[in-house]
Amino acid sequence: MTAPPGTPPPQPASASHPLAGGRLGAEALRPLLDTVLEALHTGAQERGGPIPAGGPDALAARVQAALGDVLPETGHGDHEALRTLVHTLAAGAADPADPLCAAHLHGPPLAVAAAADLAASALNPSLDSWDQAPAASAIEALLTRTLAAEFYDTPAPDALVTTGGTEANQLALLLARERHGPALTVLHGANAHHSIPRAAWLLGLPPATTLPTPAGTLDPARLAEALAATPGPVLVTATAGTTDAGLIDPLRPIADLCQQYGADLHIDAAYGGLLALSPRHRTRVAGLGRAHSLTIDLHKLGWQPVAAGLLAVPDTTLLAPLAHQADYLNATDDTEAGLPDLLGRSLRTTRRPDALKIAATLRSLGRDGLAHLIDRTCELAHHLARLLDAHPRFELHAPPTISTVLFRPTDTDDTHLAALRRTLLLGGHAVLGRATADDRLWLKATLLNPHTTARDLDTLVTLLEGSTHR
C-alpha cells in the first residue's frame, strides 16, 4: 500500500533490533556475545559428555520442550532467544572438542578461527561480486594462491574455496569433463569417497568404474590393467586419506601410470593433504603435486569451523571453464575497467568469506604451529593404537596411517560390536565410528583433537573395556 503524501518515512528499528555491522555493530554484539558464551558454558555442563544421552527421540522431545513455539506471536527478545537456543544447541551437541567424540572426520575448530568467523558473519560479505566483498575477495585471492603453492611448484597455481571435499571433488570432475568431453571415463578405487561416483552421475558422465581395493588402497597393477583396457579420455581419482581407515593410495606410482597412459589424475586429499605441511609426515603424501586437481579440506586437519574446503590446481588457466557472466555482477565494462570478476571462482553465487577464518589461523599459528598440531594428532592415534594392541581384550586392525584407529573387542561378532557402539552412543558415553575391513566390522576412532591427552585415551580404553562384557 502506498503511504499518503507527506507521511514521514518509517523510523529505523535500531534500538530494539540492532544490526551486526556498521559503526555501532560491535557495541550491539558485545552484550549478546556474553549471553552466547554463557549459554555455551551452561549447555556443555548440562550435556556433561561427548553427546547427549537418550537417543534421537528423547533429544527431540527436550528440544521441543525448550523451544516451544518456534515462531511466537510476540518475540522474547534477543537475550532470551540466545540463552534458550544456544543452551539447547550446546546441551544437545555432539562436541568434537570432547576427547571421547571421535567417530568422524569432524574436527574441533580453533577458537581463533571461530572468532574470525564471527567477523565474517557480522560484516556478511558475499563473494559473487567485488562491490559486495572488496577486502574479502582480496584476502581470498592471497590465501588460495598461497595454499595452492604449498602443493604445486608451478608458476601460477591456484585454488577455489569450496564447502568441503564433496564440492571440490564435483568441481574436479566437472573441469575434467570440460577438458575432455562427456565421454570421459572415471576410474576410482573402491576406497574412494562416495562423492566421486556420485559426481560422475550428476555430471552425466558414463558410470564411474570401481576398481577393487582388497588391501584398502588402489593397486597400481590393477590400475594399469584398467587403463590399458579403457579407451578414450580417462580421469583417475586417487585418495590420500580414506574415510574408513585413513589410508593413502600409492600416489607416485599412480601418477606415473597416468602419465604413461595419458590419463588425468585427481587426488582426493581432503583428509591427508595437510600432512604436506609437516616435515615429519609430508613424505606420506609425496606426489600430490603431480595431480591435475587436488581436494583439500581444512575442517579436518586444519581445525576450521565448517565449511572450509579447497580445490587446488597447478595453473589458474585450468579454472577457465568455470567463467560465467551475469551483467548485474560482472558486467564486461566493469571487468575491463579493473573490477575483479568473482563468478568464475565457484558454481555458487552468494558465498561466505570462508577464507577469512583460514587466513586468521595461518597468521596466528604459522607453518610451525600447524605442523605441531598435525604431528601431535597423529602421535595420539599411534598412542591409542599401542594401548589397544597391548590389551588382551582388543584387536588392532593395523597401525594408523594418519589419525584413524580401527579396532574391535576380541571374542565378539559384528552384531554385538554394532550394538556396543550404539549403546555407548545412546548412553552419551562415547562417539565412535564404524568401518568394514577384511570382511569384518570394526570400531573406528578418528582422532582430530590435538588437546586430547594420554589420560583421555586411557579413559576411553577403560570405558570400552567395561562395556565389552557379554
PDB file of C-alpha atoms in Angstrom, residues 150-395:
ATOM      1  CA  GLU A 150      52.145 -25.496  -0.904  1.00  0.00           C
ATOM      2  CA  PHE A 151      51.237 -28.369  -3.218  1.00  0.00           C
ATOM      3  CA  TYR A 152      52.279 -27.222  -6.689  1.00  0.00           C
ATOM      4  CA  ASP A 153      55.755 -25.980  -7.604  1.00  0.00           C
ATOM      5  CA  THR A 154      54.455 -24.246 -10.731  1.00  0.00           C
ATOM      6  CA  PRO A 155      54.392 -20.610 -11.914  1.00  0.00           C
ATOM      7  CA  ALA A 156      50.674 -19.933 -11.381  1.00  0.00           C
ATOM      8  CA  PRO A 157      48.998 -22.403  -9.003  1.00  0.00           C
ATOM      9  CA  ASP A 158      45.522 -21.532  -7.787  1.00  0.00           C
ATOM     10  CA  ALA A 159      42.693 -22.866  -5.666  1.00  0.00           C
ATOM     11  CA  LEU A 160      38.968 -22.386  -5.188  1.00  0.00           C
ATOM     12  CA  VAL A 161      37.332 -22.217  -1.781  1.00  0.00           C
ATOM     13  CA  THR A 162      34.616 -24.873  -1.504  1.00  0.00           C
ATOM     14  CA  THR A 163      32.176 -26.115   1.113  1.00  0.00           C
ATOM     15  CA  GLY A 164      34.302 -29.231   1.568  1.00  0.00           C
ATOM     16  CA  GLY A 165      35.580 -32.337  -0.118  1.00  0.00           C
ATOM     17  CA  THR A 166      32.335 -33.247  -1.844  1.00  0.00           C
ATOM     18  CA  GLU A 167      32.041 -29.935  -3.687  1.00  0.00           C
ATOM     19  CA  ALA A 168      35.753 -29.958  -4.521  1.00  0.00           C
ATOM     20  CA  ASN A 169      35.502 -33.464  -5.993  1.00  0.00           C
ATOM     21  CA  GLN A 170      32.473 -32.471  -8.043  1.00  0.00           C
ATOM     22  CA  LEU A 171      34.329 -29.454  -9.409  1.00  0.00           C
ATOM     23  CA  ALA A 172      37.340 -31.620 -10.264  1.00  0.00           C
ATOM     24  CA  LEU A 173      35.190 -33.968 -12.352  1.00  0.00           C
ATOM     25  CA  LEU A 174      33.420 -31.026 -13.957  1.00  0.00           C
ATOM     26  CA  LEU A 175      36.716 -29.460 -15.025  1.00  0.00           C
ATOM     27  CA  ALA A 176      37.928 -32.809 -16.371  1.00  0.00           C
ATOM     28  CA  ARG A 177      34.689 -33.207 -18.341  1.00  0.00           C
ATOM     29  CA  GLU A 178      35.140 -29.744 -19.836  1.00  0.00           C
ATOM     30  CA  ARG A 179      38.712 -30.623 -20.850  1.00  0.00           C
ATOM     31  CA  HIS A 180      37.843 -33.972 -22.430  1.00  0.00           C
ATOM     32  CA  GLY A 181      34.124 -34.056 -23.208  1.00  0.00           C
ATOM     33  CA  PRO A 182      31.181 -36.112 -21.942  1.00  0.00           C
ATOM     34  CA  ALA A 183      32.724 -39.473 -22.893  1.00  0.00           C
ATOM     35  CA  LEU A 184      35.216 -39.153 -20.027  1.00  0.00           C
ATOM     36  CA  THR A 185      35.652 -42.364 -18.027  1.00  0.00           C
ATOM     37  CA  VAL A 186      36.308 -42.024 -14.306  1.00  0.00           C
ATOM     38  CA  LEU A 187      38.388 -44.771 -12.694  1.00  0.00           C
ATOM     39  CA  HIS A 188      38.476 -44.926  -8.898  1.00  0.00           C
ATOM     40  CA  GLY A 189      39.209 -47.413  -6.185  1.00  0.00           C
ATOM     41  CA  ALA A 190      36.537 -48.982  -4.033  1.00  0.00           C
ATOM     42  CA  ASN A 191      38.145 -46.966  -1.225  1.00  0.00           C
ATOM     43  CA  ALA A 192      37.212 -43.646  -2.856  1.00  0.00           C
ATOM     44  CA  HIS A 193      34.821 -41.195  -1.261  1.00  0.00           C
ATOM     45  CA  HIS A 194      31.222 -41.695  -2.290  1.00  0.00           C
ATOM     46  CA  SER A 195      31.167 -38.225  -3.866  1.00  0.00           C
ATOM     47  CA  ILE A 196      33.339 -39.423  -6.778  1.00  0.00           C
ATOM     48  CA  PRO A 197      30.853 -41.821  -8.444  1.00  0.00           C
ATOM     49  CA  ARG A 198      28.020 -39.531  -7.422  1.00  0.00           C
ATOM     50  CA  ALA A 199      29.679 -36.605  -9.189  1.00  0.00           C
ATOM     51  CA  ALA A 200      30.005 -38.691 -12.361  1.00  0.00           C
ATOM     52  CA  TRP A 201      26.262 -39.361 -12.170  1.00  0.00           C
ATOM     53  CA  LEU A 202      25.417 -35.700 -11.502  1.00  0.00           C
ATOM     54  CA  LEU A 203      27.521 -34.570 -14.453  1.00  0.00           C
ATOM     55  CA  GLY A 204      26.030 -37.042 -16.922  1.00  0.00           C
ATOM     56  CA  LEU A 205      29.284 -38.947 -17.369  1.00  0.00           C
ATOM     57  CA  PRO A 206      29.401 -42.676 -18.001  1.00  0.00           C
ATOM     58  CA  PRO A 207      29.061 -44.626 -14.742  1.00  0.00           C
ATOM     59  CA  ALA A 208      32.362 -44.454 -12.882  1.00  0.00           C
ATOM     60  CA  THR A 209      34.418 -47.637 -12.921  1.00  0.00           C
ATOM     61  CA  THR A 210      35.223 -49.009  -9.473  1.00  0.00           C
ATOM     62  CA  LEU A 211      38.482 -50.907  -9.066  1.00  0.00           C
ATOM     63  CA  PRO A 212      38.688 -53.376  -6.167  1.00  0.00           C
ATOM     64  CA  THR A 213      40.932 -52.424  -3.250  1.00  0.00           C
ATOM     65  CA  PRO A 214      41.162 -55.574  -1.147  1.00  0.00           C
ATOM     66  CA  ALA A 215      44.142 -54.184   0.795  1.00  0.00           C
ATOM     67  CA  GLY A 216      42.391 -50.847   1.299  1.00  0.00           C
ATOM     68  CA  THR A 217      44.354 -48.837  -1.271  1.00  0.00           C
ATOM     69  CA  LEU A 218      44.397 -48.558  -5.041  1.00  0.00           C
ATOM     70  CA  ASP A 219      46.700 -51.217  -6.507  1.00  0.00           C
ATOM     71  CA  PRO A 220      48.906 -49.865  -9.325  1.00  0.00           C
ATOM     72  CA  ALA A 221      48.869 -53.234 -11.088  1.00  0.00           C
ATOM     73  CA  ARG A 222      45.048 -53.284 -11.216  1.00  0.00           C
ATOM     74  CA  LEU A 223      45.033 -49.652 -12.299  1.00  0.00           C
ATOM     75  CA  ALA A 224      47.472 -50.408 -15.129  1.00  0.00           C
ATOM     76  CA  GLU A 225      45.196 -53.196 -16.361  1.00  0.00           C
ATOM     77  CA  ALA A 226      42.184 -50.886 -16.274  1.00  0.00           C
ATOM     78  CA  LEU A 227      43.995 -48.067 -18.064  1.00  0.00           C
ATOM     79  CA  ALA A 228      45.170 -50.435 -20.778  1.00  0.00           C
ATOM     80  CA  ALA A 229      41.605 -51.688 -21.289  1.00  0.00           C
ATOM     81  CA  THR A 230      39.831 -48.310 -21.206  1.00  0.00           C
ATOM     82  CA  PRO A 231      39.567 -46.416 -24.491  1.00  0.00           C
ATOM     83  CA  GLY A 232      39.118 -42.674 -24.728  1.00  0.00           C
ATOM     84  CA  PRO A 233      39.806 -39.976 -22.164  1.00  0.00           C
ATOM     85  CA  VAL A 234      40.221 -41.138 -18.577  1.00  0.00           C
ATOM     86  CA  LEU A 235      40.286 -39.420 -15.203  1.00  0.00           C
ATOM     87  CA  VAL A 236      41.875 -41.448 -12.412  1.00  0.00           C
ATOM     88  CA  THR A 237      40.926 -40.435  -8.880  1.00  0.00           C
ATOM     89  CA  ALA A 238      43.239 -41.447  -6.058  1.00  0.00           C
ATOM     90  CA  THR A 239      42.733 -40.945  -2.326  1.00  0.00           C
ATOM     91  CA  ALA A 240      45.082 -39.545   0.313  1.00  0.00           C
ATOM     92  CA  GLY A 241      43.211 -40.370   3.493  1.00  0.00           C
ATOM     93  CA  THR A 242      40.268 -42.737   3.160  1.00  0.00           C
ATOM     94  CA  THR A 243      37.193 -42.168   5.299  1.00  0.00           C
ATOM     95  CA  ASP A 244      37.246 -45.681   6.726  1.00  0.00           C
ATOM     96  CA  ALA A 245      40.862 -46.186   7.834  1.00  0.00           C
ATOM     97  CA  GLY A 246      42.723 -43.057   6.746  1.00  0.00           C
ATOM     98  CA  LEU A 247      44.775 -44.962   4.181  1.00  0.00           C
ATOM     99  CA  ILE A 248      46.784 -43.273   1.434  1.00  0.00           C
ATOM    100  CA  ASP A 249      46.995 -44.632  -2.099  1.00  0.00           C
ATOM    101  CA  PRO A 250      50.497 -45.055  -3.611  1.00  0.00           C
ATOM    102  CA  LEU A 251      50.443 -41.625  -5.223  1.00  0.00           C
ATOM    103  CA  ARG A 252      53.730 -41.638  -7.123  1.00  0.00           C
ATOM    104  CA  PRO A 253      53.187 -44.973  -8.920  1.00  0.00           C
ATOM    105  CA  ILE A 254      49.632 -43.893  -9.739  1.00  0.00           C
ATOM    106  CA  ALA A 255      50.898 -40.591 -11.146  1.00  0.00           C
ATOM    107  CA  ASP A 256      53.487 -42.491 -13.202  1.00  0.00           C
ATOM    108  CA  LEU A 257      50.772 -44.691 -14.707  1.00  0.00           C
ATOM    109  CA  CYS A 258      48.573 -41.689 -15.508  1.00  0.00           C
ATOM    110  CA  GLN A 259      51.490 -40.069 -17.299  1.00  0.00           C
ATOM    111  CA  GLN A 260      52.260 -43.289 -19.173  1.00  0.00           C
ATOM    112  CA  TYR A 261      48.675 -43.762 -20.381  1.00  0.00           C
ATOM    113  CA  GLY A 262      47.829 -40.086 -20.896  1.00  0.00           C
ATOM    114  CA  ALA A 263      45.168 -40.054 -18.188  1.00  0.00           C
ATOM    115  CA  ASP A 264      44.342 -37.093 -15.977  1.00  0.00           C
ATOM    116  CA  LEU A 265      44.783 -37.513 -12.224  1.00  0.00           C
ATOM    117  CA  HIS A 266      42.661 -36.077  -9.438  1.00  0.00           C
ATOM    118  CA  ILE A 267      43.678 -36.736  -5.832  1.00  0.00           C
ATOM    119  CA  ASP A 268      41.094 -36.502  -3.088  1.00  0.00           C
ATOM    120  CA  ALA A 269      43.327 -35.434  -0.204  1.00  0.00           C
ATOM    121  CA  ALA A 270      40.534 -33.952   1.882  1.00  0.00           C
ATOM    122  CA  TYR A 271      41.797 -35.809   4.959  1.00  0.00           C
ATOM    123  CA  GLY A 272      45.513 -36.286   4.375  1.00  0.00           C
ATOM    124  CA  GLY A 273      46.516 -33.349   2.209  1.00  0.00           C
ATOM    125  CA  LEU A 274      47.648 -31.086   5.026  1.00  0.00           C
ATOM    126  CA  LEU A 275      50.241 -33.662   6.072  1.00  0.00           C
ATOM    127  CA  ALA A 276      52.278 -31.824   3.439  1.00  0.00           C
ATOM    128  CA  LEU A 277      52.740 -29.006   5.970  1.00  0.00           C
ATOM    129  CA  SER A 278      54.504 -31.326   8.441  1.00  0.00           C
ATOM    130  CA  PRO A 279      58.199 -32.078   7.879  1.00  0.00           C
ATOM    131  CA  ARG A 280      57.644 -35.292   9.831  1.00  0.00           C
ATOM    132  CA  HIS A 281      54.748 -36.562   7.711  1.00  0.00           C
ATOM    133  CA  ARG A 282      54.949 -34.912   4.283  1.00  0.00           C
ATOM    134  CA  THR A 283      56.662 -37.913   2.690  1.00  0.00           C
ATOM    135  CA  ARG A 284      53.410 -39.847   3.220  1.00  0.00           C
ATOM    136  CA  VAL A 285      51.744 -37.641   0.606  1.00  0.00           C
ATOM    137  CA  ALA A 286      54.641 -37.214  -1.797  1.00  0.00           C
ATOM    138  CA  GLY A 287      53.226 -36.960  -5.300  1.00  0.00           C
ATOM    139  CA  LEU A 288      50.316 -34.638  -4.555  1.00  0.00           C
ATOM    140  CA  GLY A 289      51.789 -32.010  -6.846  1.00  0.00           C
ATOM    141  CA  ARG A 290      51.501 -34.294  -9.882  1.00  0.00           C
ATOM    142  CA  ALA A 291      47.700 -34.209  -9.879  1.00  0.00           C
ATOM    143  CA  HIS A 292      45.688 -32.137 -12.347  1.00  0.00           C
ATOM    144  CA  SER A 293      43.489 -31.222  -9.384  1.00  0.00           C
ATOM    145  CA  LEU A 294      43.597 -31.730  -5.655  1.00  0.00           C
ATOM    146  CA  THR A 295      40.939 -31.719  -2.927  1.00  0.00           C
ATOM    147  CA  ILE A 296      41.953 -30.338   0.470  1.00  0.00           C
ATOM    148  CA  ASP A 297      39.668 -29.986   3.482  1.00  0.00           C
ATOM    149  CA  LEU A 298      40.646 -27.601   6.270  1.00  0.00           C
ATOM    150  CA  HIS A 299      37.764 -28.508   8.563  1.00  0.00           C
ATOM    151  CA  LYS A 300      39.555 -31.784   9.203  1.00  0.00           C
ATOM    152  CA  LEU A 301      43.287 -31.487   9.990  1.00  0.00           C
ATOM    153  CA  GLY A 302      43.056 -27.702   9.625  1.00  0.00           C
ATOM    154  CA  TRP A 303      40.711 -27.242  12.622  1.00  0.00           C
ATOM    155  CA  GLN A 304      38.341 -24.826  10.902  1.00  0.00           C
ATOM    156  CA  PRO A 305      34.631 -24.349  11.509  1.00  0.00           C
ATOM    157  CA  VAL A 306      32.613 -25.970   8.749  1.00  0.00           C
ATOM    158  CA  ALA A 307      32.890 -25.229   5.890  1.00  0.00           C
ATOM    159  CA  ALA A 308      36.464 -24.871   4.672  1.00  0.00           C
ATOM    160  CA  GLY A 309      37.397 -26.857   1.562  1.00  0.00           C
ATOM    161  CA  LEU A 310      39.708 -26.216  -1.368  1.00  0.00           C
ATOM    162  CA  LEU A 311      40.128 -27.423  -4.911  1.00  0.00           C
ATOM    163  CA  ALA A 312      43.735 -26.724  -5.924  1.00  0.00           C
ATOM    164  CA  VAL A 313      45.131 -26.814  -9.466  1.00  0.00           C
ATOM    165  CA  PRO A 314      48.666 -26.354 -10.841  1.00  0.00           C
ATOM    166  CA  ASP A 315      47.689 -23.484 -13.137  1.00  0.00           C
ATOM    167  CA  THR A 316      44.924 -20.938 -12.830  1.00  0.00           C
ATOM    168  CA  THR A 317      44.035 -21.381 -16.514  1.00  0.00           C
ATOM    169  CA  LEU A 318      42.621 -24.813 -15.650  1.00  0.00           C
ATOM    170  CA  LEU A 319      39.775 -22.978 -13.905  1.00  0.00           C
ATOM    171  CA  ALA A 320      38.755 -21.115 -17.081  1.00  0.00           C
ATOM    172  CA  PRO A 321      35.745 -23.383 -17.838  1.00  0.00           C
ATOM    173  CA  LEU A 322      34.036 -22.008 -14.727  1.00  0.00           C
ATOM    174  CA  ALA A 323      33.895 -18.493 -16.205  1.00  0.00           C
ATOM    175  CA  HIS A 324      30.370 -17.117 -16.181  1.00  0.00           C
ATOM    176  CA  GLN A 325      28.812 -13.762 -16.949  1.00  0.00           C
ATOM    177  CA  ALA A 326      25.852 -12.053 -15.315  1.00  0.00           C
ATOM    178  CA  ASP A 327      25.631  -8.396 -16.148  1.00  0.00           C
ATOM    179  CA  TYR A 328      24.496  -7.274 -12.692  1.00  0.00           C
ATOM    180  CA  LEU A 329      27.533  -8.915 -11.070  1.00  0.00           C
ATOM    181  CA  ASN A 330      30.401  -8.827 -13.572  1.00  0.00           C
ATOM    182  CA  ALA A 331      29.477  -6.540 -16.444  1.00  0.00           C
ATOM    183  CA  THR A 332      32.065  -6.611 -19.196  1.00  0.00           C
ATOM    184  CA  ASP A 333      32.904  -2.922 -18.944  1.00  0.00           C
ATOM    185  CA  ASP A 334      33.365  -3.225 -15.152  1.00  0.00           C
ATOM    186  CA  THR A 335      35.738  -6.129 -15.652  1.00  0.00           C
ATOM    187  CA  GLU A 336      37.639  -4.276 -18.358  1.00  0.00           C
ATOM    188  CA  ALA A 337      37.897  -1.306 -16.003  1.00  0.00           C
ATOM    189  CA  GLY A 338      39.652  -3.497 -13.425  1.00  0.00           C
ATOM    190  CA  LEU A 339      36.928  -4.746 -11.070  1.00  0.00           C
ATOM    191  CA  PRO A 340      37.706  -8.378 -10.199  1.00  0.00           C
ATOM    192  CA  ASP A 341      35.421 -10.975 -11.747  1.00  0.00           C
ATOM    193  CA  LEU A 342      34.464 -13.416  -8.996  1.00  0.00           C
ATOM    194  CA  LEU A 343      31.750 -15.529 -10.640  1.00  0.00           C
ATOM    195  CA  GLY A 344      34.287 -17.956 -12.062  1.00  0.00           C
ATOM    196  CA  ARG A 345      35.576 -18.744  -8.577  1.00  0.00           C
ATOM    197  CA  SER A 346      32.660 -21.020  -7.717  1.00  0.00           C
ATOM    198  CA  LEU A 347      29.467 -22.597  -9.015  1.00  0.00           C
ATOM    199  CA  ARG A 348      27.735 -20.864  -6.114  1.00  0.00           C
ATOM    200  CA  THR A 349      26.619 -17.267  -6.393  1.00  0.00           C
ATOM    201  CA  THR A 350      26.177 -15.973  -2.848  1.00  0.00           C
ATOM    202  CA  ARG A 351      29.256 -17.196  -0.994  1.00  0.00           C
ATOM    203  CA  ARG A 352      30.554 -16.644   2.542  1.00  0.00           C
ATOM    204  CA  PRO A 353      34.134 -15.379   3.088  1.00  0.00           C
ATOM    205  CA  ASP A 354      35.358 -18.707   4.468  1.00  0.00           C
ATOM    206  CA  ALA A 355      38.885 -17.665   3.523  1.00  0.00           C
ATOM    207  CA  LEU A 356      38.940 -15.209   6.451  1.00  0.00           C
ATOM    208  CA  LYS A 357      38.968 -17.813   9.231  1.00  0.00           C
ATOM    209  CA  ILE A 358      41.570 -19.874   7.360  1.00  0.00           C
ATOM    210  CA  ALA A 359      43.782 -16.825   6.866  1.00  0.00           C
ATOM    211  CA  ALA A 360      43.426 -15.892  10.549  1.00  0.00           C
ATOM    212  CA  THR A 361      44.503 -19.393  11.540  1.00  0.00           C
ATOM    213  CA  LEU A 362      47.535 -19.376   9.253  1.00  0.00           C
ATOM    214  CA  ARG A 363      48.613 -15.966  10.547  1.00  0.00           C
ATOM    215  CA  SER A 364      48.096 -16.974  14.187  1.00  0.00           C
ATOM    216  CA  LEU A 365      49.775 -20.383  14.137  1.00  0.00           C
ATOM    217  CA  GLY A 366      52.158 -20.137  11.225  1.00  0.00           C
ATOM    218  CA  ARG A 367      53.572 -23.171   9.485  1.00  0.00           C
ATOM    219  CA  ASP A 368      55.288 -24.418  12.657  1.00  0.00           C
ATOM    220  CA  GLY A 369      52.129 -24.169  14.745  1.00  0.00           C
ATOM    221  CA  LEU A 370      50.026 -26.092  12.249  1.00  0.00           C
ATOM    222  CA  ALA A 371      52.715 -28.738  11.843  1.00  0.00           C
ATOM    223  CA  HIS A 372      52.827 -29.150  15.623  1.00  0.00           C
ATOM    224  CA  LEU A 373      49.068 -29.766  15.800  1.00  0.00           C
ATOM    225  CA  ILE A 374      49.240 -32.236  12.919  1.00  0.00           C
ATOM    226  CA  ASP A 375      52.166 -34.107  14.458  1.00  0.00           C
ATOM    227  CA  ARG A 376      50.561 -34.257  17.888  1.00  0.00           C
ATOM    228  CA  THR A 377      47.260 -35.535  16.487  1.00  0.00           C
ATOM    229  CA  CYS A 378      48.981 -38.304  14.546  1.00  0.00           C
ATOM    230  CA  GLU A 379      51.036 -39.284  17.596  1.00  0.00           C
ATOM    231  CA  LEU A 380      47.879 -39.519  19.711  1.00  0.00           C
ATOM    232  CA  ALA A 381      46.492 -42.039  17.234  1.00  0.00           C
ATOM    233  CA  HIS A 382      49.656 -44.121  17.459  1.00  0.00           C
ATOM    234  CA  HIS A 383      49.473 -43.962  21.264  1.00  0.00           C
ATOM    235  CA  LEU A 384      45.891 -45.246  21.243  1.00  0.00           C
ATOM    236  CA  ALA A 385      46.861 -47.991  18.796  1.00  0.00           C
ATOM    237  CA  ARG A 386      49.663 -49.115  21.088  1.00  0.00           C
ATOM    238  CA  LEU A 387      47.290 -49.200  24.075  1.00  0.00           C
ATOM    239  CA  LEU A 388      44.772 -51.328  22.206  1.00  0.00           C
ATOM    240  CA  ASP A 389      47.382 -53.599  20.646  1.00  0.00           C
ATOM    241  CA  ALA A 390      48.828 -54.383  24.077  1.00  0.00           C
ATOM    242  CA  HIS A 391      45.410 -55.029  25.618  1.00  0.00           C
ATOM    243  CA  PRO A 392      44.341 -58.693  25.693  1.00  0.00           C
ATOM    244  CA  ARG A 393      40.677 -57.839  25.148  1.00  0.00           C
ATOM    245  CA  PHE A 394      41.124 -55.793  21.972  1.00  0.00           C
ATOM    246  CA  GLU A 395      42.326 -56.467  18.460  1.00  0.00           C
TER     247      GLU A 395
END
